[in-house]
Amino acid sequence: MGLLSHRVERSEIKPGDHIYTWRAAYTYSHHGIYVGGSKVVHFTRKKEAGTAGLDSAIAISSLLSQGSPECPTFPDCGFQLPDSGVILTCLDCFLRDGFLHGFEYGVTPAVFLAKLRGGTCTTAAADPPDVVVHRAMYLLQNGFGSYDVFENNCEDFALYCKTGLLPVDEPGIGRSGQASSAIGVPLAALLSTPFKLLAAGPLGMAAVTAGMYCAGRYITDIGVRKDVVKVEVENLSAHLGWRRAKAEEEMAMKKQQTSHDSKVKKSLLPLKRKRDNYCEIRS
């Protein structure tokens, strides 16, 4: 068990394990589910299907090369259905010469907080390996919705495969520890600003900011969140459809409110002009 992440050897991983590898000089990590036979099921953007995917929970513009038909190891490396972001590649293409790491489940709060880098562990318990592999292979054939860097990314995919947990409502942020960390750093600095005035010197300021950051990471961990429910993989499409419909309904209501406010402003504009003209005459 490493301080920042958990590096493992290939001989140690088993079907159903959640694995990841760091990209772009440890800027972000890419996650997937090892399904055995040196194969990994993972999640990327639909529009890059079959070629390359832009996959990052932090750096949206970073290029992620996926398995290709020219893979010398496996002929089916890079298998991906149309209009789906879920892809099957060999372990070599998944790692892209990077080191192999294992995501840890069921860690204690103390261990979770000790891992200062998000996206490496969770306090949530993992389901049995056969259930995890079933979810991953099912999603390979049925998709995992639309990729979103903060709400539905590769780490979110792997976390769902391992736990079956999904937010009940639109959360604004998914289950990804990377996304929590990316948002948590500036948020911690912002929220801790009033307390910095009371802190004694630079060390005190750093301690307060670090404490806010750790607290933010912990309360967004899927193992302690209260807004998640267990969703069977066969019912996932209906769940995602319900969330999408709700989001579209909220968007329509916002547009309607905006349109109403615009009409009100337009109706009040002639009155404002009359008042201004009246004031000019009187002056």
PDB file of C-alpha atoms in Angstrom:
ATOM      1  CA  MET A   1       0.000   0.000   0.000  1.00  0.00           C
ATOM      2  CA  GLY A   2       1.629   3.229  -1.145  1.00  0.00           C
ATOM      3  CA  LEU A   3       1.175   6.628   0.409  1.00  0.00           C
ATOM      4  CA  LEU A   4      -0.314   8.258  -2.692  1.00  0.00           C
ATOM      5  CA  SER A   5      -1.380   5.216  -4.719  1.00  0.00           C
ATOM      6  CA  HIS A   6      -1.181   1.424  -4.695  1.00  0.00           C
ATOM      7  CA  ARG A   7       1.149  -0.013  -7.312  1.00  0.00           C
ATOM      8  CA  VAL A   8       0.735  -3.724  -8.126  1.00  0.00           C
ATOM      9  CA  GLU A   9       2.308  -6.319 -10.388  1.00  0.00           C
ATOM     10  CA  ARG A  10       0.461  -7.995 -13.248  1.00  0.00           C
ATOM     11  CA  SER A  11       0.652 -11.331 -11.474  1.00  0.00           C
ATOM     12  CA  GLU A  12      -1.295  -9.873  -8.533  1.00  0.00           C
ATOM     13  CA  ILE A  13      -4.442  -8.708 -10.346  1.00  0.00           C
ATOM     14  CA  LYS A  14      -7.524 -10.910 -10.682  1.00  0.00           C
ATOM     15  CA  PRO A  15     -10.751 -10.685 -12.721  1.00  0.00           C
ATOM     16  CA  GLY A  16     -13.015  -8.064 -11.203  1.00  0.00           C
ATOM     17  CA  ASP A  17     -10.189  -5.836  -9.977  1.00  0.00           C
ATOM     18  CA  HIS A  18     -10.422  -2.068 -10.445  1.00  0.00           C
ATOM     19  CA  ILE A  19      -7.113  -0.973 -11.932  1.00  0.00           C
ATOM     20  CA  TYR A  20      -5.706   2.351 -13.082  1.00  0.00           C
ATOM     21  CA  THR A  21      -2.601   3.920 -14.549  1.00  0.00           C
ATOM     22  CA  TRP A  22      -1.290   7.476 -14.309  1.00  0.00           C
ATOM     23  CA  ARG A  23      -1.150   9.673 -17.423  1.00  0.00           C
ATOM     24  CA  ALA A  24       0.684  12.846 -18.425  1.00  0.00           C
ATOM     25  CA  ALA A  25       3.299  12.862 -15.662  1.00  0.00           C
ATOM     26  CA  TYR A  26       0.765  11.973 -12.937  1.00  0.00           C
ATOM     27  CA  THR A  27      -1.637  14.718 -13.978  1.00  0.00           C
ATOM     28  CA  TYR A  28      -4.574  12.302 -14.006  1.00  0.00           C
ATOM     29  CA  SER A  29      -5.273   8.562 -13.991  1.00  0.00           C
ATOM     30  CA  HIS A  30      -7.251   6.322 -16.315  1.00  0.00           C
ATOM     31  CA  HIS A  31      -9.406   3.588 -14.756  1.00  0.00           C
ATOM     32  CA  GLY A  32     -10.866   0.281 -15.863  1.00  0.00           C
ATOM     33  CA  ILE A  33     -12.039  -3.175 -14.793  1.00  0.00           C
ATOM     34  CA  TYR A  34      -9.760  -6.144 -15.376  1.00  0.00           C
ATOM     35  CA  VAL A  35     -11.938  -8.986 -16.707  1.00  0.00           C
ATOM     36  CA  GLY A  36      -9.255 -11.659 -17.090  1.00  0.00           C
ATOM     37  CA  GLY A  37      -7.274 -12.933 -20.055  1.00  0.00           C
ATOM     38  CA  SER A  38      -5.178  -9.733 -20.084  1.00  0.00           C
ATOM     39  CA  LYS A  39      -8.330  -7.759 -21.054  1.00  0.00           C
ATOM     40  CA  VAL A  40      -9.633  -4.522 -19.552  1.00  0.00           C
ATOM     41  CA  VAL A  41     -13.059  -2.904 -19.960  1.00  0.00           C
ATOM     42  CA  HIS A  42     -12.985   0.872 -19.543  1.00  0.00           C
ATOM     43  CA  PHE A  43     -14.883   4.027 -20.483  1.00  0.00           C
ATOM     44  CA  THR A  44     -14.119   6.975 -22.753  1.00  0.00           C
ATOM     45  CA  ARG A  45     -15.885   9.440 -25.047  1.00  0.00           C
ATOM     46  CA  LYS A  46     -18.330   8.126 -27.650  1.00  0.00           C
ATOM     47  CA  LYS A  47     -17.216  10.396 -30.466  1.00  0.00           C
ATOM     48  CA  GLU A  48     -13.711   8.931 -30.410  1.00  0.00           C
ATOM     49  CA  ALA A  49     -14.933   5.336 -30.686  1.00  0.00           C
ATOM     50  CA  GLY A  50     -12.515   2.965 -32.343  1.00  0.00           C
ATOM     51  CA  THR A  51      -9.639   5.421 -32.657  1.00  0.00           C
ATOM     52  CA  ALA A  52      -8.615   7.585 -29.736  1.00  0.00           C
ATOM     53  CA  GLY A  53     -10.485   8.980 -26.769  1.00  0.00           C
ATOM     54  CA  LEU A  54     -10.210  12.162 -24.784  1.00  0.00           C
ATOM     55  CA  ASP A  55     -10.383  10.747 -21.300  1.00  0.00           C
ATOM     56  CA  SER A  56      -9.419  12.733 -18.267  1.00  0.00           C
ATOM     57  CA  ALA A  57     -11.135  13.660 -15.046  1.00  0.00           C
ATOM     58  CA  ILE A  58      -8.948  16.736 -14.808  1.00  0.00           C
ATOM     59  CA  ALA A  59      -7.236  17.576 -18.114  1.00  0.00           C
ATOM     60  CA  ILE A  60      -9.993  17.442 -20.723  1.00  0.00           C
ATOM     61  CA  SER A  61      -7.675  18.144 -23.605  1.00  0.00           C
ATOM     62  CA  SER A  62      -5.251  15.285 -22.889  1.00  0.00           C
ATOM     63  CA  LEU A  63      -5.182  12.635 -25.617  1.00  0.00           C
ATOM     64  CA  LEU A  64      -5.734   9.037 -24.645  1.00  0.00           C
ATOM     65  CA  SER A  65      -4.827   6.426 -27.255  1.00  0.00           C
ATOM     66  CA  GLN A  66      -7.018   3.353 -27.147  1.00  0.00           C
ATOM     67  CA  GLY A  67      -6.446  -0.123 -28.483  1.00  0.00           C
ATOM     68  CA  SER A  68      -6.262  -0.323 -32.249  1.00  0.00           C
ATOM     69  CA  PRO A  69      -6.876  -3.000 -34.884  1.00  0.00           C
ATOM     70  CA  GLU A  70      -3.078  -3.161 -35.250  1.00  0.00           C
ATOM     71  CA  CYS A  71      -2.606  -4.418 -31.671  1.00  0.00           C
ATOM     72  CA  PRO A  72      -0.042  -7.228 -31.969  1.00  0.00           C
ATOM     73  CA  THR A  73      -1.362  -9.063 -28.911  1.00  0.00           C
ATOM     74  CA  PHE A  74      -5.128  -9.435 -29.364  1.00  0.00           C
ATOM     75  CA  PRO A  75      -7.166  -9.134 -32.581  1.00  0.00           C
ATOM     76  CA  ASP A  76     -10.259  -7.910 -30.696  1.00  0.00           C
ATOM     77  CA  CYS A  77      -8.366  -5.200 -28.812  1.00  0.00           C
ATOM     78  CA  GLY A  78     -10.268  -1.942 -29.175  1.00  0.00           C
ATOM     79  CA  PHE A  79     -13.717  -3.556 -29.492  1.00  0.00           C
ATOM     80  CA  GLN A  80     -16.352  -0.860 -29.026  1.00  0.00           C
ATOM     81  CA  LEU A  81     -19.959  -0.740 -30.166  1.00  0.00           C
ATOM     82  CA  PRO A  82     -21.217   2.296 -32.113  1.00  0.00           C
ATOM     83  CA  ASP A  83     -22.543   5.144 -29.949  1.00  0.00           C
ATOM     84  CA  SER A  84     -20.915   3.693 -26.826  1.00  0.00           C
ATOM     85  CA  GLY A  85     -17.982   4.895 -24.783  1.00  0.00           C
ATOM     86  CA  VAL A  86     -17.278   1.501 -23.192  1.00  0.00           C
ATOM     87  CA  ILE A  87     -14.300  -0.226 -24.789  1.00  0.00           C
ATOM     88  CA  LEU A  88     -12.427  -3.523 -24.438  1.00  0.00           C
ATOM     89  CA  THR A  89      -8.634  -3.433 -24.808  1.00  0.00           C
ATOM     90  CA  CYS A  90      -5.691  -5.579 -23.829  1.00  0.00           C
ATOM     91  CA  LEU A  91      -3.801  -4.697 -20.662  1.00  0.00           C
ATOM     92  CA  ASP A  92      -0.784  -3.429 -22.625  1.00  0.00           C
ATOM     93  CA  CYS A  93      -2.861  -0.926 -24.620  1.00  0.00           C
ATOM     94  CA  PHE A  94      -4.667   0.151 -21.464  1.00  0.00           C
ATOM     95  CA  LEU A  95      -1.415   0.848 -19.623  1.00  0.00           C
ATOM     96  CA  ARG A  96       0.392   2.478 -22.573  1.00  0.00           C
ATOM     97  CA  ASP A  97       3.757   1.721 -20.950  1.00  0.00           C
ATOM     98  CA  GLY A  98       2.527   3.171 -17.651  1.00  0.00           C
ATOM     99  CA  PHE A  99       2.678   1.467 -14.271  1.00  0.00           C
ATOM    100  CA  LEU A 100      -0.199  -0.686 -13.024  1.00  0.00           C
ATOM    101  CA  HIS A 101      -2.052   0.377  -9.869  1.00  0.00           C
ATOM    102  CA  GLY A 102      -4.892  -1.214  -7.930  1.00  0.00           C
ATOM    103  CA  PHE A 103      -7.821   0.831  -6.620  1.00  0.00           C
ATOM    104  CA  GLU A 104      -8.498  -0.010  -2.964  1.00  0.00           C
ATOM    105  CA  TYR A 105     -11.967  -0.643  -1.496  1.00  0.00           C
ATOM    106  CA  GLY A 106     -13.240  -0.762   2.073  1.00  0.00           C
ATOM    107  CA  VAL A 107     -10.407   1.364   3.471  1.00  0.00           C
ATOM    108  CA  THR A 108     -10.769   3.041   6.845  1.00  0.00           C
ATOM    109  CA  PRO A 109     -11.426   6.797   7.031  1.00  0.00           C
ATOM    110  CA  ALA A 110      -7.881   7.271   8.347  1.00  0.00           C
ATOM    111  CA  VAL A 111      -6.357   5.496   5.329  1.00  0.00           C
ATOM    112  CA  PHE A 112      -8.659   7.367   2.970  1.00  0.00           C
ATOM    113  CA  LEU A 113      -7.591  10.741   4.366  1.00  0.00           C
ATOM    114  CA  ALA A 114      -3.939   9.689   4.339  1.00  0.00           C
ATOM    115  CA  LYS A 115      -4.154   9.200   0.564  1.00  0.00           C
ATOM    116  CA  LEU A 116      -3.913  12.866  -0.299  1.00  0.00           C
ATOM    117  CA  ARG A 117      -4.383  12.209  -4.014  1.00  0.00           C
ATOM    118  CA  GLY A 118      -7.990  11.461  -4.990  1.00  0.00           C
ATOM    119  CA  GLY A 119      -8.968   8.576  -7.253  1.00  0.00           C
ATOM    120  CA  THR A 120      -6.972   5.862  -5.478  1.00  0.00           C
ATOM    121  CA  CYS A 121      -9.322   4.370  -2.866  1.00  0.00           C
ATOM    122  CA  THR A 122     -12.776   4.485  -1.292  1.00  0.00           C
ATOM    123  CA  THR A 123     -14.416   3.526   1.985  1.00  0.00           C
ATOM    124  CA  ALA A 124     -17.162   1.721   0.038  1.00  0.00           C
ATOM    125  CA  ALA A 125     -17.188  -2.083  -0.019  1.00  0.00           C
ATOM    126  CA  ALA A 126     -16.735  -3.930  -3.309  1.00  0.00           C
ATOM    127  CA  ASP A 127     -19.130  -6.560  -4.629  1.00  0.00           C
ATOM    128  CA  PRO A 128     -17.993 -10.114  -5.492  1.00  0.00           C
ATOM    129  CA  PRO A 129     -15.641 -10.366  -8.519  1.00  0.00           C
ATOM    130  CA  ASP A 130     -18.099 -12.318 -10.681  1.00  0.00           C
ATOM    131  CA  VAL A 131     -20.723  -9.587 -10.215  1.00  0.00           C
ATOM    132  CA  VAL A 132     -18.167  -6.914 -11.114  1.00  0.00           C
ATOM    133  CA  VAL A 133     -17.104  -8.701 -14.313  1.00  0.00           C
ATOM    134  CA  HIS A 134     -20.759  -9.247 -15.263  1.00  0.00           C
ATOM    135  CA  ARG A 135     -21.478  -5.519 -14.934  1.00  0.00           C
ATOM    136  CA  ALA A 136     -18.441  -4.568 -16.996  1.00  0.00           C
ATOM    137  CA  MET A 137     -19.236  -7.010 -19.808  1.00  0.00           C
ATOM    138  CA  TYR A 138     -22.915  -6.038 -19.779  1.00  0.00           C
ATOM    139  CA  LEU A 139     -22.009  -2.352 -20.112  1.00  0.00           C
ATOM    140  CA  LEU A 140     -19.624  -3.214 -22.945  1.00  0.00           C
ATOM    141  CA  GLN A 141     -22.687  -4.410 -24.848  1.00  0.00           C
ATOM    142  CA  ASN A 142     -25.142  -1.763 -23.620  1.00  0.00           C
ATOM    143  CA  GLY A 143     -23.156   1.407 -22.884  1.00  0.00           C
ATOM    144  CA  PHE A 144     -22.791   3.615 -19.818  1.00  0.00           C
ATOM    145  CA  GLY A 145     -24.475   6.811 -20.953  1.00  0.00           C
ATOM    146  CA  SER A 146     -22.664   9.941 -22.061  1.00  0.00           C
ATOM    147  CA  TYR A 147     -19.130  10.646 -20.900  1.00  0.00           C
ATOM    148  CA  ASP A 148     -18.749  13.692 -18.666  1.00  0.00           C
ATOM    149  CA  VAL A 149     -15.439  14.707 -17.182  1.00  0.00           C
ATOM    150  CA  PHE A 150     -16.925  15.573 -13.764  1.00  0.00           C
ATOM    151  CA  GLU A 151     -20.138  13.536 -13.528  1.00  0.00           C
ATOM    152  CA  ASN A 152     -19.585  10.343 -15.523  1.00  0.00           C
ATOM    153  CA  ASN A 153     -15.970   9.501 -16.320  1.00  0.00           C
ATOM    154  CA  CYS A 154     -13.757   6.396 -16.431  1.00  0.00           C
ATOM    155  CA  GLU A 155     -13.394   6.269 -12.644  1.00  0.00           C
ATOM    156  CA  ASP A 156     -17.162   6.598 -12.186  1.00  0.00           C
ATOM    157  CA  PHE A 157     -17.584   3.642 -14.561  1.00  0.00           C
ATOM    158  CA  ALA A 158     -15.176   1.459 -12.592  1.00  0.00           C
ATOM    159  CA  LEU A 159     -16.710   2.491  -9.255  1.00  0.00           C
ATOM    160  CA  TYR A 160     -20.175   1.527 -10.495  1.00  0.00           C
ATOM    161  CA  CYS A 161     -18.939  -1.842 -11.748  1.00  0.00           C
ATOM    162  CA  LYS A 162     -17.391  -2.534  -8.344  1.00  0.00           C
ATOM    163  CA  THR A 163     -20.239  -1.301  -6.126  1.00  0.00           C
ATOM    164  CA  GLY A 164     -23.420  -0.903  -8.200  1.00  0.00           C
ATOM    165  CA  LEU A 165     -23.955   2.499  -6.547  1.00  0.00           C
ATOM    166  CA  LEU A 166     -25.259   5.534  -8.426  1.00  0.00           C
ATOM    167  CA  PRO A 167     -26.533   8.974  -7.297  1.00  0.00           C
ATOM    168  CA  VAL A 168     -30.312   9.263  -6.993  1.00  0.00           C
ATOM    169  CA  ASP A 169     -30.401  12.814  -8.340  1.00  0.00           C
ATOM    170  CA  GLU A 170     -28.153  14.875 -10.577  1.00  0.00           C
ATOM    171  CA  PRO A 171     -25.278  15.376  -8.135  1.00  0.00           C
ATOM    172  CA  GLY A 172     -23.295  18.093  -9.881  1.00  0.00           C
ATOM    173  CA  ILE A 173     -20.305  15.820  -9.318  1.00  0.00           C
ATOM    174  CA  GLY A 174     -20.078  12.105  -9.842  1.00  0.00           C
ATOM    175  CA  ARG A 175     -18.465   9.424  -7.729  1.00  0.00           C
ATOM    176  CA  SER A 176     -14.977  10.115  -9.060  1.00  0.00           C
ATOM    177  CA  GLY A 177     -12.327  10.849  -6.445  1.00  0.00           C
ATOM    178  CA  GLN A 178     -10.287  12.661  -9.086  1.00  0.00           C
ATOM    179  CA  ALA A 179     -13.128  15.072  -9.799  1.00  0.00           C
ATOM    180  CA  SER A 180     -13.607  15.652  -6.069  1.00  0.00           C
ATOM    181  CA  SER A 181      -9.928  16.483  -5.714  1.00  0.00           C
ATOM    182  CA  ALA A 182      -9.886  18.756  -8.750  1.00  0.00           C
ATOM    183  CA  ILE A 183     -12.797  20.764  -7.371  1.00  0.00           C
ATOM    184  CA  GLY A 184     -11.715  20.393  -3.761  1.00  0.00           C
ATOM    185  CA  VAL A 185      -8.373  22.170  -4.053  1.00  0.00           C
ATOM    186  CA  PRO A 186      -9.709  25.602  -5.148  1.00  0.00           C
ATOM    187  CA  LEU A 187     -12.845  25.147  -3.055  1.00  0.00           C
ATOM    188  CA  ALA A 188     -10.796  24.435   0.071  1.00  0.00           C
ATOM    189  CA  ALA A 189      -8.706  27.531  -0.545  1.00  0.00           C
ATOM    190  CA  LEU A 190     -11.842  29.620  -1.012  1.00  0.00           C
ATOM    191  CA  LEU A 191     -13.790  28.296   1.985  1.00  0.00           C
ATOM    192  CA  SER A 192     -10.834  28.435   4.309  1.00  0.00           C
ATOM    193  CA  THR A 193     -10.048  32.096   3.525  1.00  0.00           C
ATOM    194  CA  PRO A 194     -11.990  33.523   6.536  1.00  0.00           C
ATOM    195  CA  PHE A 195     -10.194  31.072   8.836  1.00  0.00           C
ATOM    196  CA  LYS A 196      -6.795  32.025   7.437  1.00  0.00           C
ATOM    197  CA  LEU A 197      -7.162  35.395   9.128  1.00  0.00           C
ATOM    198  CA  LEU A 198      -7.197  33.561  12.447  1.00  0.00           C
ATOM    199  CA  ALA A 199      -4.381  31.161  11.591  1.00  0.00           C
ATOM    200  CA  ALA A 200      -0.920  31.838  12.944  1.00  0.00           C
ATOM    201  CA  GLY A 201       1.453  32.270  10.024  1.00  0.00           C
ATOM    202  CA  PRO A 202       1.941  30.297   6.804  1.00  0.00           C
ATOM    203  CA  LEU A 203       1.925  26.901   8.554  1.00  0.00           C
ATOM    204  CA  GLY A 204      -1.430  27.626  10.133  1.00  0.00           C
ATOM    205  CA  MET A 205      -2.872  28.764   6.807  1.00  0.00           C
ATOM    206  CA  ALA A 206      -1.600  25.616   5.092  1.00  0.00           C
ATOM    207  CA  ALA A 207      -3.033  23.403   7.840  1.00  0.00           C
ATOM    208  CA  VAL A 208      -6.475  25.003   7.596  1.00  0.00           C
ATOM    209  CA  THR A 209      -6.572  24.689   3.804  1.00  0.00           C
ATOM    210  CA  ALA A 210      -5.410  21.061   3.950  1.00  0.00           C
ATOM    211  CA  GLY A 211      -8.069  20.264   6.534  1.00  0.00           C
ATOM    212  CA  MET A 212     -10.811  21.771   4.391  1.00  0.00           C
ATOM    213  CA  TYR A 213      -9.542  19.851   1.360  1.00  0.00           C
ATOM    214  CA  CYS A 214      -9.507  16.507   3.199  1.00  0.00           C
ATOM    215  CA  ALA A 215     -12.971  17.107   4.635  1.00  0.00           C
ATOM    216  CA  GLY A 216     -14.306  17.923   1.166  1.00  0.00           C
ATOM    217  CA  ARG A 217     -12.799  14.740  -0.289  1.00  0.00           C
ATOM    218  CA  TYR A 218     -14.232  12.597   2.481  1.00  0.00           C
ATOM    219  CA  ILE A 219     -17.829  13.840   2.342  1.00  0.00           C
ATOM    220  CA  THR A 220     -17.942  13.263  -1.436  1.00  0.00           C
ATOM    221  CA  ASP A 221     -16.645   9.686  -1.163  1.00  0.00           C
ATOM    222  CA  ILE A 222     -19.186   7.170  -2.415  1.00  0.00           C
ATOM    223  CA  GLY A 223     -18.784   5.141   0.762  1.00  0.00           C
ATOM    224  CA  VAL A 224     -20.214   7.903   2.979  1.00  0.00           C
ATOM    225  CA  ARG A 225     -22.557   9.746   0.630  1.00  0.00           C
ATOM    226  CA  LYS A 226     -26.291   9.479   1.383  1.00  0.00           C
ATOM    227  CA  ASP A 227     -27.560  10.291  -2.117  1.00  0.00           C
ATOM    228  CA  VAL A 228     -26.573   6.965  -3.722  1.00  0.00           C
ATOM    229  CA  VAL A 229     -28.595   3.813  -4.295  1.00  0.00           C
ATOM    230  CA  LYS A 230     -27.841   0.311  -5.550  1.00  0.00           C
ATOM    231  CA  VAL A 231     -28.897   0.005  -9.182  1.00  0.00           C
ATOM    232  CA  GLU A 232     -28.888  -3.355 -10.973  1.00  0.00           C
ATOM    233  CA  VAL A 233     -26.966  -3.183 -14.214  1.00  0.00           C
ATOM    234  CA  GLU A 234     -29.993  -4.453 -16.152  1.00  0.00           C
ATOM    235  CA  ASN A 235     -31.964  -1.442 -14.852  1.00  0.00           C
ATOM    236  CA  LEU A 236     -29.198   1.059 -15.507  1.00  0.00           C
ATOM    237  CA  SER A 237     -30.606   2.344 -18.799  1.00  0.00           C
ATOM    238  CA  ALA A 238     -33.913   3.192 -17.137  1.00  0.00           C
ATOM    239  CA  HIS A 239     -32.098   4.921 -14.269  1.00  0.00           C
ATOM    240  CA  LEU A 240     -29.909   6.979 -16.588  1.00  0.00           C
ATOM    241  CA  GLY A 241     -32.937   7.784 -18.745  1.00  0.00           C
ATOM    242  CA  TRP A 242     -34.852   9.030 -15.714  1.00  0.00           C
ATOM    243  CA  ARG A 243     -31.945  11.246 -14.688  1.00  0.00           C
ATOM    244  CA  ARG A 244     -31.576  12.561 -18.232  1.00  0.00           C
ATOM    245  CA  ALA A 245     -35.304  13.292 -18.487  1.00  0.00           C
ATOM    246  CA  LYS A 246     -35.202  15.109 -15.144  1.00  0.00           C
ATOM    247  CA  ALA A 247     -32.212  17.159 -16.273  1.00  0.00           C
ATOM    248  CA  GLU A 248     -33.961  18.075 -19.528  1.00  0.00           C
ATOM    249  CA  GLU A 249     -37.087  19.062 -17.593  1.00  0.00           C
ATOM    250  CA  GLU A 250     -35.047  21.322 -15.305  1.00  0.00           C
ATOM    251  CA  MET A 251     -33.311  22.855 -18.320  1.00  0.00           C
ATOM    252  CA  ALA A 252     -36.670  23.527 -19.989  1.00  0.00           C
ATOM    253  CA  MET A 253     -37.958  25.193 -16.816  1.00  0.00           C
ATOM    254  CA  LYS A 254     -34.864  27.414 -16.665  1.00  0.00           C
ATOM    255  CA  LYS A 255     -35.327  28.433 -20.301  1.00  0.00           C
ATOM    256  CA  GLN A 256     -38.999  29.157 -19.657  1.00  0.00           C
ATOM    257  CA  GLN A 257     -38.118  31.286 -16.624  1.00  0.00           C
ATOM    258  CA  THR A 258     -35.459  33.139 -18.617  1.00  0.00           C
ATOM    259  CA  SER A 259     -37.940  33.787 -21.411  1.00  0.00           C
ATOM    260  CA  HIS A 260     -40.525  35.040 -18.916  1.00  0.00           C
ATOM    261  CA  ASP A 261     -38.001  37.377 -17.266  1.00  0.00           C
ATOM    262  CA  SER A 262     -37.009  38.715 -20.679  1.00  0.00           C
ATOM    263  CA  LYS A 263     -40.631  39.453 -21.570  1.00  0.00           C
ATOM    264  CA  VAL A 264     -41.167  41.225 -18.263  1.00  0.00           C
ATOM    265  CA  LYS A 265     -38.111  43.400 -18.859  1.00  0.00           C
ATOM    266  CA  LYS A 266     -39.318  44.278 -22.347  1.00  0.00           C
ATOM    267  CA  SER A 267     -42.752  45.204 -21.059  1.00  0.00           C
ATOM    268  CA  LEU A 268     -41.228  47.481 -18.423  1.00  0.00           C
ATOM    269  CA  LEU A 269     -38.872  49.192 -20.880  1.00  0.00           C
ATOM    270  CA  PRO A 270     -41.495  51.649 -22.307  1.00  0.00           C
ATOM    271  CA  LEU A 271     -42.452  52.655 -18.762  1.00  0.00           C
ATOM    272  CA  LYS A 272     -38.809  53.307 -17.951  1.00  0.00           C
ATOM    273  CA  ARG A 273     -38.445  55.454 -21.071  1.00  0.00           C
ATOM    274  CA  LYS A 274     -41.565  57.453 -20.203  1.00  0.00           C
ATOM    275  CA  ARG A 275     -40.245  58.023 -16.694  1.00  0.00           C
ATOM    276  CA  ASP A 276     -36.864  59.182 -18.029  1.00  0.00           C
ATOM    277  CA  ASN A 277     -38.531  61.529 -20.527  1.00  0.00           C
ATOM    278  CA  TYR A 278     -40.772  62.944 -17.794  1.00  0.00           C
ATOM    279  CA  CYS A 279     -37.748  63.579 -15.596  1.00  0.00           C
ATOM    280  CA  GLU A 280     -35.952  65.359 -18.449  1.00  0.00           C
ATOM    281  CA  ILE A 281     -38.970  67.617 -19.088  1.00  0.00           C
ATOM    282  CA  ARG A 282     -39.269  68.554 -15.434  1.00  0.00           C
ATOM    283  CA  SER A 283     -35.599  69.329 -15.149  1.00  0.00           C
TER     284      SER A 283
END
